[in-house]
């Protein structure tokens, strides 16, 4: 049976493999297709597609957007996104800029905590990347301020910590509209990570469906079989298609592999075929 992975990250955001290495690895793992879904960027797509041609694997262009709805933080993946949409590129530029401003504020806050890391150091250590807290944590560890990346999140840069600064994002409505206007497919990624009650998860699903959501990520690395079944039931109830992927980031998420997640993940090729029927 042919398997796929519709949720992956490369070095264009916070993954550790280059787009080419990621696609080559997917070919080694005998996946039939992958979607590259870096955070807030399409920068890796061109390279990934070229590698796809070389290694004989389908590469779907995508991006993962962070959105906030009444204090609930959600991730929406756009699949089949064109690289030449003026609207998408303008919004991605806005998000990159918002992130830059936020990162600078966070570095200032860290300095007040006695942690000296600079934007230049981050850019040198992680060239051509979307710099995220994951990179800050890595540099803090490298410079000996913390013993582990988790410690960096627990003590300094986690959502409730002193150095944390909220980053501007689009609303789920804007995000879904942006994806759909460009002819893409909008997927609610890892819905169970929102930790909502059954009632609130259904309510959120209904709201997103109202905005035009197409699919929900039923196959995901951290899902148990009953989680997958649960998300499938919700999909059916709300008339949504299924999507699935590992959320592979390379070596920064140890134990989480491309295609197979923590070992049990399997996303069948039909999932992609159904998403393409538009
Ligand atoms: P940002 O987009 O800059 O807010 O950073 C978010 C990234 O940081 C995520 O994509 C994760 O890779 C990483 N991250 C967020 N929270 C944690 C955590 N508690 N422990 C480790 N990594 C985290
Ligand atoms: Mn990430
Ligand atoms: Mn996510
Ligand atoms: Mn992701």
PDB file of C-alpha atoms and ligand atoms in Angstrom:
ATOM      1  CA  UNK A   1       0.000   0.000   0.000  1.00  0.00           C
ATOM      2  CA  UNK A   2       1.210   3.482  -0.863  1.00  0.00           C
ATOM      3  CA  UNK A   3       1.549   5.886   2.047  1.00  0.00           C
ATOM      4  CA  UNK A   4       1.978   9.636   2.213  1.00  0.00           C
ATOM      5  CA  UNK A   5       2.754  12.414   4.722  1.00  0.00           C
ATOM      6  CA  UNK A   6       0.895  15.700   4.417  1.00  0.00           C
ATOM      7  CA  UNK A   7       2.486  17.556   7.349  1.00  0.00           C
ATOM      8  CA  UNK A   8       6.260  18.101   7.314  1.00  0.00           C
ATOM      9  CA  UNK A   9       8.782  20.839   8.095  1.00  0.00           C
ATOM     10  CA  UNK A  10      12.121  21.687   6.508  1.00  0.00           C
ATOM     11  CA  UNK A  11      14.903  24.094   7.302  1.00  0.00           C
ATOM     12  CA  UNK A  12      12.842  26.833   5.642  1.00  0.00           C
ATOM     13  CA  UNK A  13      11.073  26.975   9.031  1.00  0.00           C
ATOM     14  CA  UNK A  14      12.079  24.958  12.101  1.00  0.00           C
ATOM     15  CA  UNK A  15      12.898  21.547  10.624  1.00  0.00           C
ATOM     16  CA  UNK A  16      16.476  20.278  10.487  1.00  0.00           C
ATOM     17  CA  UNK A  17      16.598  18.865   6.924  1.00  0.00           C
ATOM     18  CA  UNK A  18      16.847  21.001   3.800  1.00  0.00           C
ATOM     19  CA  UNK A  19      13.862  20.660   1.454  1.00  0.00           C
ATOM     20  CA  UNK A  20      16.007  18.451  -0.810  1.00  0.00           C
ATOM     21  CA  UNK A  21      17.134  16.221   2.065  1.00  0.00           C
ATOM     22  CA  UNK A  22      13.546  15.913   3.267  1.00  0.00           C
ATOM     23  CA  UNK A  23      12.305  14.768  -0.149  1.00  0.00           C
ATOM     24  CA  UNK A  24      15.218  12.383  -0.568  1.00  0.00           C
ATOM     25  CA  UNK A  25      14.448  10.916   2.849  1.00  0.00           C
ATOM     26  CA  UNK A  26      10.768  10.552   1.893  1.00  0.00           C
ATOM     27  CA  UNK A  27      11.850   8.636  -1.220  1.00  0.00           C
ATOM     28  CA  UNK A  28      14.073   6.396   0.924  1.00  0.00           C
ATOM     29  CA  UNK A  29      11.088   5.740   3.164  1.00  0.00           C
ATOM     30  CA  UNK A  30       9.108   4.835   0.034  1.00  0.00           C
ATOM     31  CA  UNK A  31       6.430   7.450   0.546  1.00  0.00           C
ATOM     32  CA  UNK A  32       4.390   8.206  -2.565  1.00  0.00           C
ATOM     33  CA  UNK A  33       3.854  11.874  -1.733  1.00  0.00           C
ATOM     34  CA  UNK A  34       4.618  14.476   0.890  1.00  0.00           C
ATOM     35  CA  UNK A  35       3.340  17.965   1.545  1.00  0.00           C
ATOM     36  CA  UNK A  36       5.919  20.487   2.716  1.00  0.00           C
ATOM     37  CA  UNK A  37       4.070  22.592   5.301  1.00  0.00           C
ATOM     38  CA  UNK A  38       6.602  24.951   6.843  1.00  0.00           C
ATOM     39  CA  UNK A  39       5.379  27.554   9.338  1.00  0.00           C
ATOM     40  CA  UNK A  40       4.379  30.802   7.609  1.00  0.00           C
ATOM     41  CA  UNK A  41       6.455  30.284   4.481  1.00  0.00           C
ATOM     42  CA  UNK A  42       6.526  28.782   1.007  1.00  0.00           C
ATOM     43  CA  UNK A  43      10.272  29.396   0.704  1.00  0.00           C
ATOM     44  CA  UNK A  44      11.204  25.697   0.593  1.00  0.00           C
ATOM     45  CA  UNK A  45       8.620  24.657  -2.008  1.00  0.00           C
ATOM     46  CA  UNK A  46      10.550  25.308  -5.193  1.00  0.00           C
ATOM     47  CA  UNK A  47      13.539  23.300  -4.019  1.00  0.00           C
ATOM     48  CA  UNK A  48      11.309  20.505  -2.662  1.00  0.00           C
ATOM     49  CA  UNK A  49       9.426  20.229  -5.971  1.00  0.00           C
ATOM     50  CA  UNK A  50      12.649  20.048  -7.955  1.00  0.00           C
ATOM     51  CA  UNK A  51      13.855  17.284  -5.626  1.00  0.00           C
ATOM     52  CA  UNK A  52      10.498  15.546  -6.041  1.00  0.00           C
ATOM     53  CA  UNK A  53      11.066  15.332  -9.789  1.00  0.00           C
ATOM     54  CA  UNK A  54      14.534  13.895  -9.236  1.00  0.00           C
ATOM     55  CA  UNK A  55      13.535  11.322  -6.641  1.00  0.00           C
ATOM     56  CA  UNK A  56      10.199  10.406  -8.215  1.00  0.00           C
ATOM     57  CA  UNK A  57       7.927  11.510  -5.409  1.00  0.00           C
ATOM     58  CA  UNK A  58       4.989  13.870  -5.468  1.00  0.00           C
ATOM     59  CA  UNK A  59       5.505  17.097  -3.544  1.00  0.00           C
ATOM     60  CA  UNK A  60       2.456  19.135  -2.550  1.00  0.00           C
ATOM     61  CA  UNK A  61       3.035  22.789  -1.720  1.00  0.00           C
ATOM     62  CA  UNK A  62       1.723  23.831   1.650  1.00  0.00           C
ATOM     63  CA  UNK A  63       2.176  26.043   4.680  1.00  0.00           C
ATOM     64  CA  UNK A  64       1.089  25.871   8.314  1.00  0.00           C
ATOM     65  CA  UNK A  65      -0.493  29.028   9.739  1.00  0.00           C
ATOM     66  CA  UNK A  66      -0.959  29.770  13.433  1.00  0.00           C
ATOM     67  CA  UNK A  67      -4.291  31.383  14.229  1.00  0.00           C
ATOM     68  CA  UNK A  68      -6.057  32.428  17.399  1.00  0.00           C
ATOM     69  CA  UNK A  69      -9.779  32.258  18.115  1.00  0.00           C
ATOM     70  CA  UNK A  70     -10.879  33.590  21.519  1.00  0.00           C
ATOM     71  CA  UNK A  71      -7.657  32.501  23.246  1.00  0.00           C
ATOM     72  CA  UNK A  72      -7.686  29.108  21.540  1.00  0.00           C
ATOM     73  CA  UNK A  73      -4.566  28.687  19.475  1.00  0.00           C
ATOM     74  CA  UNK A  74      -5.163  26.680  16.295  1.00  0.00           C
ATOM     75  CA  UNK A  75      -2.999  25.620  13.399  1.00  0.00           C
ATOM     76  CA  UNK A  76      -4.419  25.625   9.894  1.00  0.00           C
ATOM     77  CA  UNK A  77      -2.561  24.016   7.015  1.00  0.00           C
ATOM     78  CA  UNK A  78      -3.072  25.199   3.460  1.00  0.00           C
ATOM     79  CA  UNK A  79      -2.392  22.519   0.849  1.00  0.00           C
ATOM     80  CA  UNK A  80      -1.993  23.013  -2.915  1.00  0.00           C
ATOM     81  CA  UNK A  81      -1.000  26.637  -2.410  1.00  0.00           C
ATOM     82  CA  UNK A  82       0.250  28.502  -5.484  1.00  0.00           C
ATOM     83  CA  UNK A  83       3.661  30.138  -5.043  1.00  0.00           C
ATOM     84  CA  UNK A  84       2.730  33.130  -7.155  1.00  0.00           C
ATOM     85  CA  UNK A  85      -0.395  34.349  -5.387  1.00  0.00           C
ATOM     86  CA  UNK A  86       0.063  38.054  -4.589  1.00  0.00           C
ATOM     87  CA  UNK A  87      -2.383  37.809  -1.690  1.00  0.00           C
ATOM     88  CA  UNK A  88      -0.655  34.814  -0.103  1.00  0.00           C
ATOM     89  CA  UNK A  89       2.791  36.336  -0.532  1.00  0.00           C
ATOM     90  CA  UNK A  90       1.656  39.639   0.957  1.00  0.00           C
ATOM     91  CA  UNK A  91       0.166  37.878   4.013  1.00  0.00           C
ATOM     92  CA  UNK A  92       3.255  35.699   4.440  1.00  0.00           C
ATOM     93  CA  UNK A  93       5.432  38.821   4.325  1.00  0.00           C
ATOM     94  CA  UNK A  94       3.194  40.379   6.992  1.00  0.00           C
ATOM     95  CA  UNK A  95       3.521  37.291   9.207  1.00  0.00           C
ATOM     96  CA  UNK A  96       7.298  37.192   8.763  1.00  0.00           C
ATOM     97  CA  UNK A  97       7.527  40.840   9.704  1.00  0.00           C
ATOM     98  CA  UNK A  98       5.259  40.385  12.740  1.00  0.00           C
ATOM     99  CA  UNK A  99       7.470  37.521  13.842  1.00  0.00           C
ATOM    100  CA  UNK A 100      10.612  39.622  13.431  1.00  0.00           C
ATOM    101  CA  UNK A 101       9.228  42.396  15.632  1.00  0.00           C
ATOM    102  CA  UNK A 102       8.122  39.855  18.199  1.00  0.00           C
ATOM    103  CA  UNK A 103      11.465  38.054  18.198  1.00  0.00           C
ATOM    104  CA  UNK A 104      13.278  41.346  18.797  1.00  0.00           C
ATOM    105  CA  UNK A 105      11.028  42.083  21.791  1.00  0.00           C
ATOM    106  CA  UNK A 106      11.667  38.608  23.155  1.00  0.00           C
ATOM    107  CA  UNK A 107      15.443  39.025  22.843  1.00  0.00           C
ATOM    108  CA  UNK A 108      15.164  42.280  24.789  1.00  0.00           C
ATOM    109  CA  UNK A 109      13.170  40.493  27.501  1.00  0.00           C
ATOM    110  CA  UNK A 110      15.733  37.702  27.599  1.00  0.00           C
ATOM    111  CA  UNK A 111      18.514  40.267  28.005  1.00  0.00           C
ATOM    112  CA  UNK A 112      16.676  41.576  31.067  1.00  0.00           C
ATOM    113  CA  UNK A 113      16.775  38.049  32.452  1.00  0.00           C
ATOM    114  CA  UNK A 114      20.547  38.009  31.915  1.00  0.00           C
ATOM    115  CA  UNK A 115      20.415  35.941  28.743  1.00  0.00           C
ATOM    116  CA  UNK A 116      22.450  37.428  25.959  1.00  0.00           C
ATOM    117  CA  UNK A 117      21.476  36.147  22.543  1.00  0.00           C
ATOM    118  CA  UNK A 118      21.320  38.455  19.550  1.00  0.00           C
ATOM    119  CA  UNK A 119      19.463  38.487  16.262  1.00  0.00           C
ATOM    120  CA  UNK A 120      22.828  38.345  14.439  1.00  0.00           C
ATOM    121  CA  UNK A 121      23.747  35.156  16.308  1.00  0.00           C
ATOM    122  CA  UNK A 122      20.380  33.606  15.457  1.00  0.00           C
ATOM    123  CA  UNK A 123      20.716  34.551  11.781  1.00  0.00           C
ATOM    124  CA  UNK A 124      24.249  33.174  11.639  1.00  0.00           C
ATOM    125  CA  UNK A 125      23.329  29.939  13.391  1.00  0.00           C
ATOM    126  CA  UNK A 126      20.127  29.475  11.367  1.00  0.00           C
ATOM    127  CA  UNK A 127      20.514  31.133   7.961  1.00  0.00           C
ATOM    128  CA  UNK A 128      17.488  31.540   5.653  1.00  0.00           C
ATOM    129  CA  UNK A 129      15.077  30.263   8.275  1.00  0.00           C
ATOM    130  CA  UNK A 130      11.883  31.493   9.797  1.00  0.00           C
ATOM    131  CA  UNK A 131      13.338  32.095  13.269  1.00  0.00           C
ATOM    132  CA  UNK A 132      11.080  30.701  15.988  1.00  0.00           C
ATOM    133  CA  UNK A 133      11.284  30.044  19.702  1.00  0.00           C
ATOM    134  CA  UNK A 134      12.653  26.604  18.819  1.00  0.00           C
ATOM    135  CA  UNK A 135      15.778  28.327  17.473  1.00  0.00           C
ATOM    136  CA  UNK A 136      16.058  30.617  20.493  1.00  0.00           C
ATOM    137  CA  UNK A 137      15.889  27.562  22.745  1.00  0.00           C
ATOM    138  CA  UNK A 138      18.618  25.825  20.769  1.00  0.00           C
ATOM    139  CA  UNK A 139      20.934  28.814  20.937  1.00  0.00           C
ATOM    140  CA  UNK A 140      20.250  29.248  24.665  1.00  0.00           C
ATOM    141  CA  UNK A 141      21.293  25.651  25.150  1.00  0.00           C
ATOM    142  CA  UNK A 142      24.385  26.018  22.945  1.00  0.00           C
ATOM    143  CA  UNK A 143      25.492  29.065  24.925  1.00  0.00           C
ATOM    144  CA  UNK A 144      24.991  27.210  28.197  1.00  0.00           C
ATOM    145  CA  UNK A 145      22.145  29.296  29.584  1.00  0.00           C
ATOM    146  CA  UNK A 146      19.940  26.207  29.889  1.00  0.00           C
ATOM    147  CA  UNK A 147      20.645  22.505  30.019  1.00  0.00           C
ATOM    148  CA  UNK A 148      17.934  21.595  27.522  1.00  0.00           C
ATOM    149  CA  UNK A 149      15.474  23.165  25.101  1.00  0.00           C
ATOM    150  CA  UNK A 150      12.650  22.123  27.414  1.00  0.00           C
ATOM    151  CA  UNK A 151      14.259  24.087  30.202  1.00  0.00           C
ATOM    152  CA  UNK A 152      14.358  27.137  27.928  1.00  0.00           C
ATOM    153  CA  UNK A 153      10.605  26.789  27.355  1.00  0.00           C
ATOM    154  CA  UNK A 154       9.820  26.016  30.993  1.00  0.00           C
ATOM    155  CA  UNK A 155      11.839  28.886  32.453  1.00  0.00           C
ATOM    156  CA  UNK A 156      11.984  31.628  29.858  1.00  0.00           C
ATOM    157  CA  UNK A 157      10.164  31.422  26.545  1.00  0.00           C
ATOM    158  CA  UNK A 158       7.120  29.211  27.103  1.00  0.00           C
ATOM    159  CA  UNK A 159       3.678  30.815  26.657  1.00  0.00           C
ATOM    160  CA  UNK A 160       3.377  31.820  30.297  1.00  0.00           C
ATOM    161  CA  UNK A 161       6.983  32.865  30.871  1.00  0.00           C
ATOM    162  CA  UNK A 162       8.362  36.341  31.383  1.00  0.00           C
ATOM    163  CA  UNK A 163      10.299  36.635  28.129  1.00  0.00           C
ATOM    164  CA  UNK A 164       7.362  35.429  26.023  1.00  0.00           C
ATOM    165  CA  UNK A 165       5.776  37.875  23.611  1.00  0.00           C
ATOM    166  CA  UNK A 166       2.610  37.065  21.717  1.00  0.00           C
ATOM    167  CA  UNK A 167       3.011  37.167  17.950  1.00  0.00           C
ATOM    168  CA  UNK A 168       0.480  38.762  15.647  1.00  0.00           C
ATOM    169  CA  UNK A 169      -1.381  36.217  13.613  1.00  0.00           C
ATOM    170  CA  UNK A 170      -4.359  35.962  11.307  1.00  0.00           C
ATOM    171  CA  UNK A 171      -7.747  34.865  12.561  1.00  0.00           C
ATOM    172  CA  UNK A 172      -8.903  31.373  11.507  1.00  0.00           C
ATOM    173  CA  UNK A 173     -11.468  33.059   9.275  1.00  0.00           C
ATOM    174  CA  UNK A 174      -8.821  35.144   7.491  1.00  0.00           C
ATOM    175  CA  UNK A 175      -6.521  32.145   7.212  1.00  0.00           C
ATOM    176  CA  UNK A 176      -9.133  29.877   5.686  1.00  0.00           C
ATOM    177  CA  UNK A 177     -10.308  32.588   3.329  1.00  0.00           C
ATOM    178  CA  UNK A 178      -6.735  33.259   2.223  1.00  0.00           C
ATOM    179  CA  UNK A 179      -6.135  29.570   1.481  1.00  0.00           C
ATOM    180  CA  UNK A 180      -9.427  29.107  -0.340  1.00  0.00           C
ATOM    181  CA  UNK A 181      -9.103  32.327  -2.373  1.00  0.00           C
ATOM    182  CA  UNK A 182      -5.808  31.021  -3.691  1.00  0.00           C
ATOM    183  CA  UNK A 183      -7.419  27.723  -4.689  1.00  0.00           C
ATOM    184  CA  UNK A 184      -5.934  25.726  -1.805  1.00  0.00           C
ATOM    185  CA  UNK A 185      -7.403  23.202   0.614  1.00  0.00           C
ATOM    186  CA  UNK A 186      -7.732  24.247   4.277  1.00  0.00           C
ATOM    187  CA  UNK A 187      -6.987  21.648   6.946  1.00  0.00           C
ATOM    188  CA  UNK A 188      -7.343  21.980  10.725  1.00  0.00           C
ATOM    189  CA  UNK A 189      -4.034  20.505  11.931  1.00  0.00           C
ATOM    190  CA  UNK A 190      -3.761  18.396  15.098  1.00  0.00           C
ATOM    191  CA  UNK A 191      -7.157  19.436  16.505  1.00  0.00           C
ATOM    192  CA  UNK A 192      -6.675  17.348  19.640  1.00  0.00           C
ATOM    193  CA  UNK A 193      -3.631  19.408  20.661  1.00  0.00           C
ATOM    194  CA  UNK A 194      -6.113  22.198  21.450  1.00  0.00           C
ATOM    195  CA  UNK A 195      -7.237  20.051  24.388  1.00  0.00           C
ATOM    196  CA  UNK A 196     -10.879  21.072  24.013  1.00  0.00           C
ATOM    197  CA  UNK A 197     -13.794  19.198  25.548  1.00  0.00           C
ATOM    198  CA  UNK A 198     -15.904  17.112  23.165  1.00  0.00           C
ATOM    199  CA  UNK A 199     -18.518  19.857  23.146  1.00  0.00           C
ATOM    200  CA  UNK A 200     -16.042  22.660  22.446  1.00  0.00           C
ATOM    201  CA  UNK A 201     -14.141  20.669  19.834  1.00  0.00           C
ATOM    202  CA  UNK A 202     -17.395  20.158  17.950  1.00  0.00           C
ATOM    203  CA  UNK A 203     -18.329  23.790  18.372  1.00  0.00           C
ATOM    204  CA  UNK A 204     -14.917  24.867  16.979  1.00  0.00           C
ATOM    205  CA  UNK A 205     -15.267  22.399  14.100  1.00  0.00           C
ATOM    206  CA  UNK A 206     -18.670  23.879  13.245  1.00  0.00           C
ATOM    207  CA  UNK A 207     -17.230  27.414  13.298  1.00  0.00           C
ATOM    208  CA  UNK A 208     -14.283  26.490  11.065  1.00  0.00           C
ATOM    209  CA  UNK A 209     -16.559  24.596   8.686  1.00  0.00           C
ATOM    210  CA  UNK A 210     -18.654  27.766   8.471  1.00  0.00           C
ATOM    211  CA  UNK A 211     -15.512  29.634   7.349  1.00  0.00           C
ATOM    212  CA  UNK A 212     -14.943  27.093   4.590  1.00  0.00           C
ATOM    213  CA  UNK A 213     -12.661  24.509   6.224  1.00  0.00           C
ATOM    214  CA  UNK A 214     -12.215  21.483   3.933  1.00  0.00           C
ATOM    215  CA  UNK A 215     -10.536  18.855   6.073  1.00  0.00           C
ATOM    216  CA  UNK A 216      -9.334  17.863   9.513  1.00  0.00           C
ATOM    217  CA  UNK A 217      -6.117  16.055  10.435  1.00  0.00           C
ATOM    218  CA  UNK A 218      -7.322  12.641  11.543  1.00  0.00           C
ATOM    219  CA  UNK A 219      -3.991  10.840  11.120  1.00  0.00           C
ATOM    220  CA  UNK A 220      -1.307  12.366  13.350  1.00  0.00           C
ATOM    221  CA  UNK A 221       1.827  11.132  15.094  1.00  0.00           C
ATOM    222  CA  UNK A 222       0.554  11.445  18.652  1.00  0.00           C
ATOM    223  CA  UNK A 223      -2.878   9.922  17.932  1.00  0.00           C
ATOM    224  CA  UNK A 224      -3.959   6.636  19.465  1.00  0.00           C
ATOM    225  CA  UNK A 225      -6.240   4.496  17.272  1.00  0.00           C
ATOM    226  CA  UNK A 226      -9.187   5.802  19.258  1.00  0.00           C
ATOM    227  CA  UNK A 227      -8.082   9.428  18.685  1.00  0.00           C
ATOM    228  CA  UNK A 228      -8.032   8.794  14.934  1.00  0.00           C
ATOM    229  CA  UNK A 229     -11.444   7.175  15.094  1.00  0.00           C
ATOM    230  CA  UNK A 230     -12.808  10.079  17.121  1.00  0.00           C
ATOM    231  CA  UNK A 231     -11.537  12.695  14.655  1.00  0.00           C
ATOM    232  CA  UNK A 232     -12.921  10.642  11.749  1.00  0.00           C
ATOM    233  CA  UNK A 233     -16.353  10.616  13.409  1.00  0.00           C
ATOM    234  CA  UNK A 234     -16.232  14.382  13.814  1.00  0.00           C
ATOM    235  CA  UNK A 235     -15.175  14.763  10.167  1.00  0.00           C
ATOM    236  CA  UNK A 236     -18.147  12.709   9.072  1.00  0.00           C
ATOM    237  CA  UNK A 237     -20.513  14.620  11.298  1.00  0.00           C
ATOM    238  CA  UNK A 238     -19.380  17.984   9.895  1.00  0.00           C
ATOM    239  CA  UNK A 239     -18.908  16.968   6.262  1.00  0.00           C
ATOM    240  CA  UNK A 240     -15.136  17.383   6.310  1.00  0.00           C
ATOM    241  CA  UNK A 241     -12.500  15.412   4.455  1.00  0.00           C
ATOM    242  CA  UNK A 242      -9.593  13.751   6.245  1.00  0.00           C
ATOM    243  CA  UNK A 243      -5.957  14.718   6.126  1.00  0.00           C
ATOM    244  CA  UNK A 244      -2.936  13.323   7.876  1.00  0.00           C
ATOM    245  CA  UNK A 245       0.739  13.710   8.478  1.00  0.00           C
ATOM    246  CA  UNK A 246       3.526  13.259  10.964  1.00  0.00           C
ATOM    247  CA  UNK A 247       4.564  16.867  11.726  1.00  0.00           C
ATOM    248  CA  UNK A 248       8.122  15.692  11.055  1.00  0.00           C
ATOM    249  CA  UNK A 249      10.765  18.294  12.032  1.00  0.00           C
ATOM    250  CA  UNK A 250      13.932  16.176  11.695  1.00  0.00           C
ATOM    251  CA  UNK A 251      16.234  15.680  14.662  1.00  0.00           C
ATOM    252  CA  UNK A 252      14.696  18.427  16.826  1.00  0.00           C
ATOM    253  CA  UNK A 253      11.759  16.092  17.508  1.00  0.00           C
ATOM    254  CA  UNK A 254      13.550  12.881  18.442  1.00  0.00           C
ATOM    255  CA  UNK A 255      11.623   9.673  17.884  1.00  0.00           C
ATOM    256  CA  UNK A 256       9.183  11.293  15.459  1.00  0.00           C
ATOM    257  CA  UNK A 257       9.849   9.931  11.979  1.00  0.00           C
ATOM    258  CA  UNK A 258       8.692  10.988   8.545  1.00  0.00           C
ATOM    259  CA  UNK A 259       5.617   9.054   7.411  1.00  0.00           C
ATOM    260  CA  UNK A 260       5.454   6.749  10.418  1.00  0.00           C
ATOM    261  CA  UNK A 261       5.444   9.284  13.270  1.00  0.00           C
ATOM    262  CA  UNK A 262       6.154   7.515  16.558  1.00  0.00           C
ATOM    263  CA  UNK A 263       5.975   4.174  14.722  1.00  0.00           C
ATOM    264  CA  UNK A 264       2.302   3.524  14.089  1.00  0.00           C
ATOM    265  CA  UNK A 265       1.279   6.328  11.751  1.00  0.00           C
ATOM    266  CA  UNK A 266       0.051   5.394   8.278  1.00  0.00           C
ATOM    267  CA  UNK A 267      -1.611   7.843   5.951  1.00  0.00           C
ATOM    268  CA  UNK A 268      -3.050   6.089   2.902  1.00  0.00           C
ATOM    269  CA  UNK A 269      -2.683   7.575  -0.585  1.00  0.00           C
ATOM    270  CA  UNK A 270      -6.500   7.785  -0.962  1.00  0.00           C
ATOM    271  CA  UNK A 271      -6.467  10.637   1.552  1.00  0.00           C
ATOM    272  CA  UNK A 272      -4.591  12.732  -1.012  1.00  0.00           C
ATOM    273  CA  UNK A 273      -6.868  11.597  -3.860  1.00  0.00           C
ATOM    274  CA  UNK A 274      -9.955  12.693  -1.917  1.00  0.00           C
ATOM    275  CA  UNK A 275      -8.412  16.048  -1.020  1.00  0.00           C
ATOM    276  CA  UNK A 276      -7.704  16.608  -4.689  1.00  0.00           C
ATOM    277  CA  UNK A 277     -11.336  16.076  -5.741  1.00  0.00           C
ATOM    278  CA  UNK A 278     -12.365  19.670  -5.730  1.00  0.00           C
TER     279      UNK A 278
HETATM  280  P1  LIG B   1       7.033  30.323  17.649  1.00  0.00           P
HETATM  281  O1  LIG B   1       6.374  30.057  16.327  1.00  0.00           O
HETATM  282  O2  LIG B   1       8.214  31.222  17.531  1.00  0.00           O
HETATM  283  O3  LIG B   1       6.063  30.766  18.715  1.00  0.00           O
HETATM  284  O4  LIG B   1       7.663  28.936  18.143  1.00  0.00           O
HETATM  285  C1  LIG B   1       6.893  27.806  18.139  1.00  0.00           C
HETATM  286  C2  LIG B   1       7.784  26.613  17.970  1.00  0.00           C
HETATM  287  O5  LIG B   1       8.472  26.349  19.182  1.00  0.00           O
HETATM  288  C3  LIG B   1       6.956  25.363  17.690  1.00  0.00           C
HETATM  289  O6  LIG B   1       6.849  25.136  16.305  1.00  0.00           O
HETATM  290  C4  LIG B   1       7.735  24.271  18.354  1.00  0.00           C
HETATM  291  O7  LIG B   1       8.678  23.746  17.427  1.00  0.00           O
HETATM  292  C5  LIG B   1       8.476  24.972  19.468  1.00  0.00           C
HETATM  293  N1  LIG B   1       7.843  24.821  20.798  1.00  0.00           N
HETATM  294  C6  LIG B   1       6.745  25.457  21.265  1.00  0.00           C
HETATM  295  N2  LIG B   1       6.485  25.117  22.551  1.00  0.00           N
HETATM  296  C7  LIG B   1       7.459  24.238  22.912  1.00  0.00           C
HETATM  297  C8  LIG B   1       7.762  23.520  24.109  1.00  0.00           C
HETATM  298  N3  LIG B   1       7.022  23.661  25.232  1.00  0.00           N
HETATM  299  N4  LIG B   1       8.836  22.704  24.103  1.00  0.00           N
HETATM  300  C9  LIG B   1       9.600  22.581  22.994  1.00  0.00           C
HETATM  301  N5  LIG B   1       9.373  23.230  21.828  1.00  0.00           N
HETATM  302  C10 LIG B   1       8.315  24.047  21.778  1.00  0.00           C
HETATM  303 MN1  LIG B   2       7.442  23.667  14.416  1.00  0.00          MN
HETATM  304 MN1  LIG B   3       1.316  22.807  14.419  1.00  0.00          MN
HETATM  305 MN1  LIG B   4       3.609  21.427  12.074  1.00  0.00          MN
END
